[in-house]
Tab-separated table of C-alpha atoms and ligand atoms in Angstrom:
chain	number	residue	atom	x	y	z
X	27	MET	CA	175.846	117.802	-165.216
X	28	VAL	CA	179.483	116.649	-165.155
X	29	VAL	CA	182.082	119.145	-163.928
X	30	LYS	CA	185.591	118.202	-165.013
X	31	ILE	CA	188.522	119.319	-162.904
X	32	GLY	CA	192.243	119.411	-163.586
X	33	LEU	CA	194.507	118.817	-160.593
X	34	LEU	CA	197.926	120.474	-160.417
X	35	GLY	CA	199.941	118.186	-158.159
X	36	PHE	CA	199.069	114.873	-156.545
X	37	GLY	CA	200.610	115.112	-153.074
X	38	THR	CA	199.091	114.611	-149.627
X	39	VAL	CA	196.080	116.905	-150.005
X	40	ALA	CA	195.294	116.178	-153.660
X	41	SER	CA	195.228	112.459	-153.039
X	42	GLY	CA	192.484	113.037	-150.434
X	43	ILE	CA	190.108	114.363	-153.104
X	44	PRO	CA	189.363	110.973	-154.744
X	45	TYR	CA	188.509	109.610	-151.278
X	46	LEU	CA	185.883	112.329	-150.713
X	47	LEU	CA	184.507	112.035	-154.236
X	48	LYS	CA	184.031	108.306	-153.743
X	49	GLU	CA	182.750	108.279	-150.163
X	50	ASN	CA	180.519	111.294	-150.625
X	51	TYR	CA	179.389	110.721	-154.173
X	52	SER	CA	175.638	110.641	-153.551
X	53	LYS	CA	175.607	113.656	-151.173
X	54	ILE	CA	177.566	115.783	-153.645
X	55	ALA	CA	175.396	114.649	-156.543
X	56	THR	CA	172.157	115.296	-154.626
X	57	LEU	CA	173.097	118.628	-153.076
X	58	ALA	CA	175.018	120.162	-155.920
X	59	GLY	CA	173.245	118.436	-158.810
X	60	ILE	CA	176.601	117.570	-160.313
X	61	ASP	CA	179.008	114.782	-160.929
X	62	ILE	CA	182.614	115.910	-160.321
X	63	GLU	CA	185.246	114.103	-162.311
X	64	ILE	CA	189.029	114.328	-162.082
X	65	SER	CA	189.868	114.716	-165.744
X	66	LYS	CA	193.640	115.258	-165.777
X	67	VAL	CA	196.387	115.440	-163.172
X	68	LEU	CA	199.593	117.416	-163.708
X	69	VAL	CA	202.729	115.804	-162.238
X	70	ARG	CA	206.418	116.631	-162.603
X	71	SER	CA	207.528	113.615	-164.640
X	72	MET	CA	206.344	110.420	-166.270
X	73	ASP	CA	208.326	108.526	-163.612
X	74	GLU	CA	206.114	110.094	-160.981
X	75	ALA	CA	203.043	109.313	-163.068
X	76	ASN	CA	204.101	105.660	-163.411
X	77	ARG	CA	204.725	105.400	-159.685
X	78	LEU	CA	201.270	106.843	-158.920
X	79	VAL	CA	199.617	104.503	-161.429
X	80	SER	CA	201.414	101.515	-159.877
X	81	GLN	CA	199.932	102.613	-156.517
X	82	GLY	CA	196.430	102.267	-157.990
X	83	ASN	CA	195.777	105.883	-159.052
X	84	ASN	CA	194.137	105.474	-162.418
X	85	TYR	CA	194.080	109.039	-163.691
X	86	ASP	CA	195.156	110.699	-166.890
X	87	PHE	CA	198.524	112.003	-165.668
X	88	VAL	CA	200.132	114.725	-167.781
X	89	THR	CA	203.432	116.572	-167.455
X	90	ALA	CA	202.636	119.727	-169.472
X	91	ILE	CA	200.296	122.412	-168.115
X	92	ASP	CA	199.065	123.087	-171.663
X	93	ASP	CA	197.364	119.690	-171.675
X	94	ILE	CA	195.062	121.062	-168.975
X	95	LEU	CA	194.833	124.682	-170.156
X	96	SER	CA	193.870	123.706	-173.701
X	97	ASP	CA	191.269	121.167	-172.579
X	98	ASP	CA	187.972	123.040	-172.970
X	99	GLU	CA	186.094	120.407	-170.984
X	100	ILE	CA	188.072	121.256	-167.830
X	101	THR	CA	186.298	124.146	-166.122
X	102	ILE	CA	188.028	124.117	-162.713
X	103	VAL	CA	191.776	123.962	-162.105
X	104	VAL	CA	192.757	122.867	-158.596
X	105	GLU	CA	196.275	123.951	-157.649
X	106	LEU	CA	197.800	121.872	-154.847
X	107	MET	CA	201.485	122.174	-155.678
X	108	GLY	CA	202.360	124.759	-153.017
X	109	ARG	CA	205.040	127.474	-152.975
X	110	ILE	CA	205.194	130.384	-155.401
X	111	GLU	CA	206.481	129.109	-158.755
X	112	PRO	CA	205.427	127.495	-160.987
X	113	ALA	CA	202.067	127.642	-159.145
X	114	LYS	CA	201.683	131.403	-159.763
X	115	THR	CA	202.319	131.109	-163.496
X	116	TYR	CA	199.975	128.137	-163.857
X	117	ILE	CA	197.163	129.798	-161.883
X	118	SER	CA	197.542	133.020	-163.891
X	119	GLN	CA	197.404	131.061	-167.145
X	120	ALA	CA	194.343	129.108	-165.992
X	121	LEU	CA	192.489	132.301	-164.977
X	122	LYS	CA	193.369	133.944	-168.295
X	123	ALA	CA	192.107	130.821	-170.076
X	124	GLY	CA	188.729	131.423	-168.382
X	125	LYS	CA	189.011	128.548	-165.913
X	126	HIS	CA	187.924	128.810	-162.287
X	127	VAL	CA	190.741	128.129	-159.859
X	128	VAL	CA	190.780	126.539	-156.411
X	129	SER	CA	193.988	126.669	-154.399
X	130	ALA	CA	195.256	125.855	-150.904
X	131	ASN	CA	198.440	127.830	-151.451
X	132	LYS	CA	198.737	130.275	-148.549
X	133	ASP	CA	202.284	131.378	-149.468
X	134	LEU	CA	201.145	132.455	-152.903
X	135	ILE	CA	197.847	134.014	-151.819
X	136	ALA	CA	199.424	135.955	-148.930
X	137	ILE	CA	202.062	137.449	-151.219
X	138	HIS	CA	200.464	137.649	-154.686
X	139	GLY	CA	196.771	137.179	-153.871
X	140	GLN	CA	195.728	140.681	-154.971
X	141	GLU	CA	197.164	140.196	-158.432
X	142	LEU	CA	195.415	136.831	-158.839
X	143	ILE	CA	192.100	138.120	-157.454
X	144	ALA	CA	192.212	140.986	-159.975
X	145	LEU	CA	192.982	138.541	-162.771
X	146	ALA	CA	190.027	136.345	-161.758
X	147	GLN	CA	187.720	139.373	-161.795
X	148	GLU	CA	188.978	140.519	-165.193
X	149	ASN	CA	188.253	137.072	-166.599
X	150	ASN	CA	184.939	136.684	-164.785
X	151	VAL	CA	185.987	133.494	-163.050
X	152	MET	CA	186.231	132.483	-159.406
X	153	PHE	CA	189.441	132.127	-157.410
X	154	ALA	CA	188.657	130.345	-154.113
X	155	TYR	CA	191.024	129.193	-151.363
X	156	GLU	CA	189.176	128.078	-148.236
X	157	ALA	CA	191.857	125.462	-147.474
X	158	ALA	CA	194.635	128.081	-147.349
X	159	VAL	CA	193.800	129.072	-143.769
X	160	ALA	CA	193.379	126.613	-140.894
X	161	GLY	CA	193.079	123.519	-143.133
X	162	GLY	CA	189.745	121.894	-142.383
X	163	ILE	CA	188.113	124.809	-140.508
X	164	PRO	CA	185.655	126.578	-142.818
X	165	ILE	CA	186.766	129.979	-141.534
X	166	LEU	CA	187.122	132.119	-144.681
X	167	ARG	CA	183.615	131.483	-145.924
X	168	THR	CA	182.310	132.005	-142.375
X	169	LEU	CA	184.024	135.410	-142.172
X	170	SER	CA	182.942	136.524	-145.641
X	171	GLU	CA	179.358	135.290	-145.420
X	172	SER	CA	178.233	134.830	-141.819
X	173	PHE	CA	179.944	137.957	-140.421
X	174	THR	CA	178.421	140.337	-142.981
X	175	ALA	CA	176.291	142.039	-140.331
X	176	ASP	CA	178.990	142.111	-137.680
X	177	LYS	CA	182.104	144.224	-137.119
X	178	ILE	CA	185.237	142.330	-136.162
X	179	THR	CA	187.614	144.049	-133.761
X	180	ARG	CA	190.208	141.301	-133.206
X	181	ILE	CA	191.121	137.881	-134.549
X	182	LEU	CA	193.445	135.600	-132.591
X	183	GLY	CA	194.464	132.312	-134.129
X	184	VAL	CA	196.444	129.175	-133.504
X	185	LEU	CA	197.149	128.776	-137.203
X	186	ASN	CA	200.033	126.384	-137.647
X	187	GLY	CA	199.241	122.743	-136.946
X	188	THR	CA	202.878	121.673	-137.022
X	189	SER	CA	203.989	124.195	-134.382
X	190	ASN	CA	201.018	123.425	-132.207
X	191	TYR	CA	201.567	119.672	-132.470
X	192	MET	CA	205.262	120.088	-131.646
X	193	LEU	CA	204.627	122.419	-128.694
X	194	THR	CA	201.995	120.067	-127.301
X	195	LYS	CA	204.331	117.053	-127.496
X	196	MET	CA	207.246	119.010	-126.015
X	197	VAL	CA	205.140	120.257	-123.095
X	198	GLU	CA	203.031	117.200	-122.378
X	199	GLU	CA	205.307	114.319	-123.359
X	200	GLY	CA	208.706	115.952	-122.795
X	201	TRP	CA	209.751	115.261	-126.429
X	202	THR	CA	212.770	117.051	-127.844
X	203	TYR	CA	212.265	119.650	-130.574
X	204	GLU	CA	213.851	117.271	-133.138
X	205	LYS	CA	211.667	114.299	-132.184
X	206	ALA	CA	208.529	116.455	-132.341
X	207	LEU	CA	209.534	117.833	-135.759
X	208	SER	CA	210.243	114.473	-137.357
X	209	SER	CA	206.964	113.114	-136.020
X	210	ALA	CA	205.089	116.141	-137.491
X	211	GLN	CA	206.772	115.479	-140.842
X	212	ALA	CA	205.967	111.760	-140.746
X	213	LEU	CA	202.309	112.607	-140.088
X	214	GLY	CA	202.212	114.936	-143.113
X	215	TYR	CA	201.550	118.106	-141.058
X	216	ALA	CA	204.808	119.934	-141.716
X	217	GLU	CA	205.766	121.410	-145.066
X	218	SER	CA	208.549	119.545	-146.923
X	219	ASP	CA	210.899	122.294	-145.738
X	220	PRO	CA	209.558	122.986	-142.222
X	221	THR	CA	211.287	126.392	-141.863
X	222	ASN	CA	208.046	128.231	-142.583
X	223	ASP	CA	206.208	126.201	-139.950
X	224	VAL	CA	208.663	126.626	-137.086
X	225	GLU	CA	209.623	130.258	-137.790
X	226	GLY	CA	206.032	131.519	-137.807
X	227	ILE	CA	206.069	132.332	-141.541
X	228	ASP	CA	203.304	129.880	-142.463
X	229	ALA	CA	201.065	131.313	-139.715
X	230	ALA	CA	201.878	134.861	-140.888
X	231	TYR	CA	200.708	133.944	-144.414
X	232	LYS	CA	197.407	132.879	-142.885
X	233	VAL	CA	197.181	136.106	-140.869
X	234	ALA	CA	197.636	138.092	-144.106
X	235	ILE	CA	194.713	136.213	-145.667
X	236	LEU	CA	192.527	136.507	-142.545
X	237	SER	CA	193.075	140.258	-142.624
X	238	GLN	CA	191.333	140.467	-145.989
X	239	PHE	CA	188.311	138.481	-144.840
X	240	GLY	CA	188.002	139.881	-141.307
X	241	PHE	CA	188.993	143.501	-141.881
X	242	GLY	CA	188.767	143.981	-145.651
X	243	MET	CA	192.435	144.991	-145.722
X	244	ALA	CA	195.083	143.396	-147.897
X	245	ILE	CA	198.162	144.116	-145.823
X	246	ASP	CA	201.679	143.852	-147.105
X	247	PHE	CA	203.155	140.553	-145.884
X	248	ASP	CA	206.326	142.348	-144.784
X	249	SER	CA	204.368	144.436	-142.276
X	250	ILE	CA	203.443	141.306	-140.311
X	251	GLU	CA	205.970	140.748	-137.547
X	252	HIS	CA	206.579	137.039	-137.144
X	253	ARG	CA	208.576	134.892	-134.778
X	254	GLY	CA	208.190	131.146	-134.345
X	255	ILE	CA	208.379	128.328	-131.836
X	256	ASN	CA	212.093	127.903	-132.534
X	257	ILE	CA	212.826	130.796	-130.119
X	258	ILE	CA	211.018	129.215	-127.149
X	259	LYS	CA	213.336	127.787	-124.489
X	260	SER	CA	212.413	124.978	-122.111
X	261	ASN	CA	212.726	127.446	-119.205
X	262	ASP	CA	209.987	129.564	-120.768
X	263	VAL	CA	207.587	126.627	-120.995
X	264	ALA	CA	208.120	125.650	-117.352
X	265	ILE	CA	207.921	129.227	-116.019
X	266	ALA	CA	204.802	130.000	-118.054
X	267	LYS	CA	203.176	126.929	-116.530
X	268	GLU	CA	204.120	128.045	-113.017
X	269	LEU	CA	202.582	131.466	-113.672
X	270	GLY	CA	199.308	129.988	-114.999
X	271	TYR	CA	199.909	130.156	-118.751
X	272	VAL	CA	200.614	127.930	-121.739
X	273	ILE	CA	202.788	129.119	-124.627
X	274	LYS	CA	201.127	129.010	-128.043
X	275	LEU	CA	202.118	130.420	-131.394
X	276	VAL	CA	199.340	132.985	-131.835
X	277	GLY	CA	198.443	135.090	-134.857
X	278	ASP	CA	196.948	138.402	-133.764
X	279	LEU	CA	195.032	140.899	-135.893
X	280	GLN	CA	193.410	143.895	-134.272
X	281	GLU	CA	191.948	147.149	-135.469
X	282	THR	CA	192.769	150.378	-133.640
X	283	HIS	CA	191.747	153.981	-134.480
X	284	SER	CA	194.746	154.393	-136.747
X	285	GLY	CA	194.581	151.066	-138.578
X	286	ILE	CA	195.282	147.381	-138.325
X	287	TRP	CA	198.003	145.584	-136.377
X	288	ALA	CA	199.128	142.110	-137.414
X	289	GLU	CA	201.681	139.741	-135.941
X	290	VAL	CA	202.476	136.106	-135.204
X	291	VAL	CA	204.455	135.557	-132.022
X	292	PRO	CA	204.855	132.969	-129.279
X	293	THR	CA	202.314	134.141	-126.719
X	294	LEU	CA	201.536	133.294	-123.097
X	295	VAL	CA	197.883	132.310	-123.050
X	296	PRO	CA	196.104	132.098	-119.657
X	297	VAL	CA	195.032	128.499	-119.000
X	298	SER	CA	191.440	129.739	-118.703
X	299	HIS	CA	191.425	131.181	-122.268
X	300	PRO	CA	189.739	128.959	-124.921
X	301	LEU	CA	192.898	129.081	-127.090
X	302	ALA	CA	194.895	127.409	-124.281
X	303	ALA	CA	192.938	124.193	-124.859
X	304	VAL	CA	193.830	124.018	-128.563
X	305	ASN	CA	196.346	121.185	-128.679
X	306	ASP	CA	198.087	118.813	-131.098
X	307	VAL	CA	197.537	119.566	-134.791
X	308	MET	CA	194.332	121.445	-134.029
X	309	ASN	CA	193.914	125.073	-135.111
X	310	ALA	CA	191.475	127.632	-133.800
X	311	VAL	CA	190.376	131.094	-134.815
X	312	PHE	CA	189.056	133.219	-131.952
X	313	VAL	CA	187.027	136.194	-133.151
X	314	GLU	CA	185.984	139.268	-131.165
X	315	SER	CA	183.235	141.312	-132.751
X	316	ILE	CA	180.664	143.894	-131.736
X	317	GLY	CA	177.678	141.686	-132.568
X	318	ILE	CA	178.451	138.061	-131.747
X	319	GLY	CA	180.969	139.014	-129.054
X	320	GLN	CA	183.490	136.217	-128.686
X	321	SER	CA	183.333	133.112	-130.880
X	322	MET	CA	185.871	130.398	-131.639
X	323	TYR	CA	186.192	128.125	-134.664
X	324	TYR	CA	188.154	124.967	-133.938
X	325	GLY	CA	189.339	122.017	-136.003
X	326	PRO	CA	192.222	120.285	-137.746
X	327	GLY	CA	194.598	122.790	-139.321
X	328	ALA	CA	196.472	120.351	-141.519
X	329	GLY	CA	196.308	116.805	-142.793
X	330	GLN	CA	195.029	115.122	-145.906
X	331	LYS	CA	191.285	114.680	-145.431
X	332	PRO	CA	190.502	117.916	-143.531
X	333	THR	CA	192.329	120.056	-146.096
X	334	ALA	CA	190.874	118.131	-149.035
X	335	THR	CA	187.403	118.711	-147.552
X	336	SER	CA	187.910	122.477	-147.688
X	337	VAL	CA	189.222	122.210	-151.256
X	338	MET	CA	186.146	120.189	-152.208
X	339	ALA	CA	183.863	122.825	-150.641
X	340	ASP	CA	185.320	125.396	-153.061
X	341	ILE	CA	184.951	123.036	-156.024
X	342	ILE	CA	181.327	122.405	-155.098
X	343	GLN	CA	180.547	126.101	-154.673
X	344	ILE	CA	181.934	126.867	-158.124
X	345	SER	CA	180.089	123.884	-159.574
X	346	ARG	CA	176.845	125.239	-158.136
X	347	TYR	CA	177.455	128.557	-159.917
X	348	LEU	CA	178.004	126.568	-163.112
X	349	VAL	CA	174.821	124.526	-162.649
X	350	ASP	CA	172.688	127.567	-161.739
X	351	GLY	CA	174.247	129.725	-164.465
X	352	LYS	CA	174.514	132.614	-161.971
X	353	ALA	CA	177.058	135.440	-162.142
X	354	ILE	CA	180.284	134.658	-160.288
X	355	LYS	CA	180.760	136.497	-156.983
X	356	PRO	CA	184.248	137.116	-155.564
X	357	PHE	CA	185.335	134.749	-152.783
X	358	ASN	CA	185.700	137.805	-150.539
X	359	ALA	CA	183.832	141.015	-151.308
X	360	TYR	CA	185.008	143.033	-148.277
X	361	VAL	CA	187.655	145.486	-149.492
X	362	ARG	CA	188.821	148.681	-147.731
X	363	PRO	CA	191.983	150.762	-148.068
X	364	SER	CA	194.764	149.218	-145.990
X	365	GLN	CA	196.130	151.181	-143.076
X	366	MET	CA	198.604	149.989	-140.451
X	367	ALA	CA	198.109	150.958	-136.771
X	368	LYS	CA	200.443	153.328	-134.907
X	369	ALA	CA	202.682	151.496	-132.414
X	370	GLU	CA	201.466	153.644	-129.487
X	371	GLU	CA	197.910	152.426	-130.030
X	372	VAL	CA	198.732	148.729	-129.697
X	373	SER	CA	199.108	147.406	-126.188
X	374	SER	CA	199.442	144.193	-124.241
X	375	ALA	CA	201.016	142.721	-121.138
X	376	TYR	CA	204.475	141.188	-121.681
X	377	TYR	CA	206.628	138.421	-120.241
X	378	PHE	CA	210.336	139.130	-119.850
X	379	ALA	CA	212.921	136.508	-118.923
X	380	VAL	CA	216.089	138.326	-117.874
X	381	GLU	CA	219.397	136.828	-116.776
X	382	ALA	CA	221.243	138.702	-114.044
X	383	SER	CA	224.190	137.993	-111.792
X	384	ASP	CA	223.088	136.379	-108.528
X	385	GLN	CA	224.053	139.436	-106.444
X	386	PRO	CA	222.015	141.549	-103.997
X	387	GLY	CA	220.099	144.454	-105.552
X	388	GLN	CA	219.689	143.044	-109.083
X	389	LEU	CA	215.909	142.787	-108.827
X	390	SER	CA	215.552	146.382	-107.631
X	391	HIS	CA	217.935	147.526	-110.384
X	392	LEU	CA	215.729	145.777	-112.967
X	393	ALA	CA	212.569	147.242	-111.387
X	394	GLN	CA	214.137	150.688	-111.713
X	395	LEU	CA	214.692	150.195	-115.476
X	396	PHE	CA	211.026	149.288	-115.868
X	397	GLU	CA	209.961	152.218	-113.673
X	398	GLU	CA	211.893	154.636	-115.894
X	399	GLN	CA	209.657	153.495	-118.790
X	400	ALA	CA	206.542	153.830	-116.584
X	401	ILE	CA	206.022	150.050	-116.640
X	402	SER	CA	204.725	148.253	-113.559
X	403	PHE	CA	204.992	144.575	-112.690
X	404	ASP	CA	202.046	142.238	-112.406
X	405	GLN	CA	204.028	139.116	-111.408
X	406	VAL	CA	207.699	138.491	-110.659
X	407	LEU	CA	209.476	135.166	-110.263
X	408	GLN	CA	213.119	134.612	-109.467
X	409	GLY	CA	214.957	131.358	-110.077
X	410	LYS	CA	218.444	129.983	-110.642
X	411	ALA	CA	220.005	130.077	-114.104
X	412	ASP	CA	223.572	128.930	-114.901
X	413	GLN	CA	226.287	129.114	-112.231
X	414	GLY	CA	226.227	132.347	-110.293
X	415	LYS	CA	223.322	133.662	-112.362
X	416	ALA	CA	219.694	134.304	-111.607
X	417	LEU	CA	216.781	134.243	-114.022
X	418	ILE	CA	214.282	136.964	-113.232
X	419	THR	CA	210.920	136.572	-114.880
X	420	VAL	CA	208.505	139.455	-115.028
X	421	ILE	CA	204.962	139.796	-116.310
X	422	THR	CA	204.100	143.451	-116.802
X	423	HIS	CA	200.816	145.286	-116.694
X	424	THR	CA	199.598	146.472	-120.101
X	425	ILE	CA	202.147	148.511	-122.052
X	426	ASN	CA	202.130	149.909	-125.568
X	427	ARG	CA	204.520	149.014	-128.394
X	428	LYS	CA	206.609	152.129	-127.902
X	429	GLN	CA	207.172	151.262	-124.223
X	430	LEU	CA	207.964	147.697	-125.265
X	431	ALA	CA	210.635	148.815	-127.714
X	432	ASP	CA	212.096	151.219	-125.124
X	433	ILE	CA	212.306	148.695	-122.287
X	434	MET	CA	213.822	146.047	-124.559
X	435	LEU	CA	216.479	148.507	-125.610
X	436	ALA	CA	217.085	149.550	-122.002
X	437	ILE	CA	217.583	145.916	-120.888
X	438	GLU	CA	219.751	145.037	-123.869
X	439	SER	CA	222.003	148.056	-123.386
X	440	SER	CA	222.366	147.479	-119.652
X	441	GLU	CA	225.566	145.674	-118.685
X	442	ALA	CA	223.842	144.007	-115.739
X	443	PHE	CA	221.238	142.058	-117.692
X	444	ILE	CA	220.784	139.710	-120.635
X	445	LEU	CA	217.316	139.585	-122.175
X	446	GLU	CA	216.699	135.849	-122.601
X	447	ASN	CA	213.217	136.133	-124.072
X	448	CYS	CA	210.222	138.428	-124.314
X	449	PHE	CA	206.718	137.241	-125.222
X	450	LYS	CA	203.300	138.809	-125.416
X	451	VAL	CA	200.799	137.837	-122.716
X	452	LEU	CA	197.107	137.547	-123.534
X	453	GLY	CA	194.476	138.788	-121.098
X	454	GLU	CA	191.811	136.442	-119.673
S	502	LIG	N1	202.195	123.046	-142.472
S	502	LIG	C1	200.916	123.613	-142.250
S	502	LIG	C2	200.566	123.507	-140.778
S	502	LIG	C3	199.903	122.902	-143.091
S	502	LIG	O1	201.265	122.786	-140.066
S	502	LIG	O2	199.628	124.119	-140.308
S	502	LIG	C4	198.622	123.636	-143.219
S	502	LIG	O3	198.787	124.902	-143.745
């Protein structure tokens, strides 16, 4: 059987698909009983098409989506354009036209996924997006299929390859932020506009999608607090190291009695924690559950071939449904009402970097502020900041979100101190 696909976009990831189809032809044909053929490729202009053809890409390039939508031989549309529009319109049209859709578009799925999932169900077609989270790591299918018997209590993830690559180079090679960013862009890890990578937005999109697969809850993207690696200062990296931690951009999803808590924030990870060893462009998803206990899924989170491999896995799964003639199952069947956790139920240790004048009594004054919020210190470090200033670094014992908000306010409104930074600290 020949399954014809229509590609929307021919950028970094899409151009990895022909490689896999060629190199893996016999395995795909044997295992899936199909021959997958790229039938048409949508590009922005004929100039782009001509450029791609001159580079040896001999496909039927088209510039109008209708050429793909009206082609009855195309059963699967693969959207690899990224961002919201026109991807959302094209995917909606393809689903309504009865075509299965594969996408790697985390922005779109995190924000409008529910609408598209409903549209797929109405039209009895599949909407699959394994590549949208952690690139080459087959995490979504693992959560939806292999965790059926288990109950997940927390998911921690290093989910943005660009940030992780940049942090690794800045820490280990002493690169500047700018040098690390341009290298990430040259390697094809960063988005064309890297804002979403470095501000934690891209990782927050992935957290929103993980929430559906791990906890059955489609949470509103705006309820995910996100901060990125752009707020980390070189002092923080050095002090974290001295205290036995590495700083990673960590996505955190946990379920409490009252609901789910979701955030992406720079986090101090103890060097002994498995996530501390996740370096360069690698991603990892660390799952805590009542059955398996702790498990970690590790691999490349970005890049052409890893991401294209996840896209191909979706195409092959859909093709198998087509060959077997079986009823289509949703990509994720776990759905519960969404409920956000109360702030008092979410707790962690925290790192505070506070600038004070280099005068006697400042440390005890700071300790008093923490004591008033019933917060005790686990570790304290004092060093020099700018002229006549001291930088006091504190790691607290576990506090809840309400205490966190209160102590931040207390420090910020105190004339004696400037809050330089505050990060979450993971336990061992
Ligand atoms: N820019 C993304 C990252 C690509 O760096 O992880 C994969 O989503």
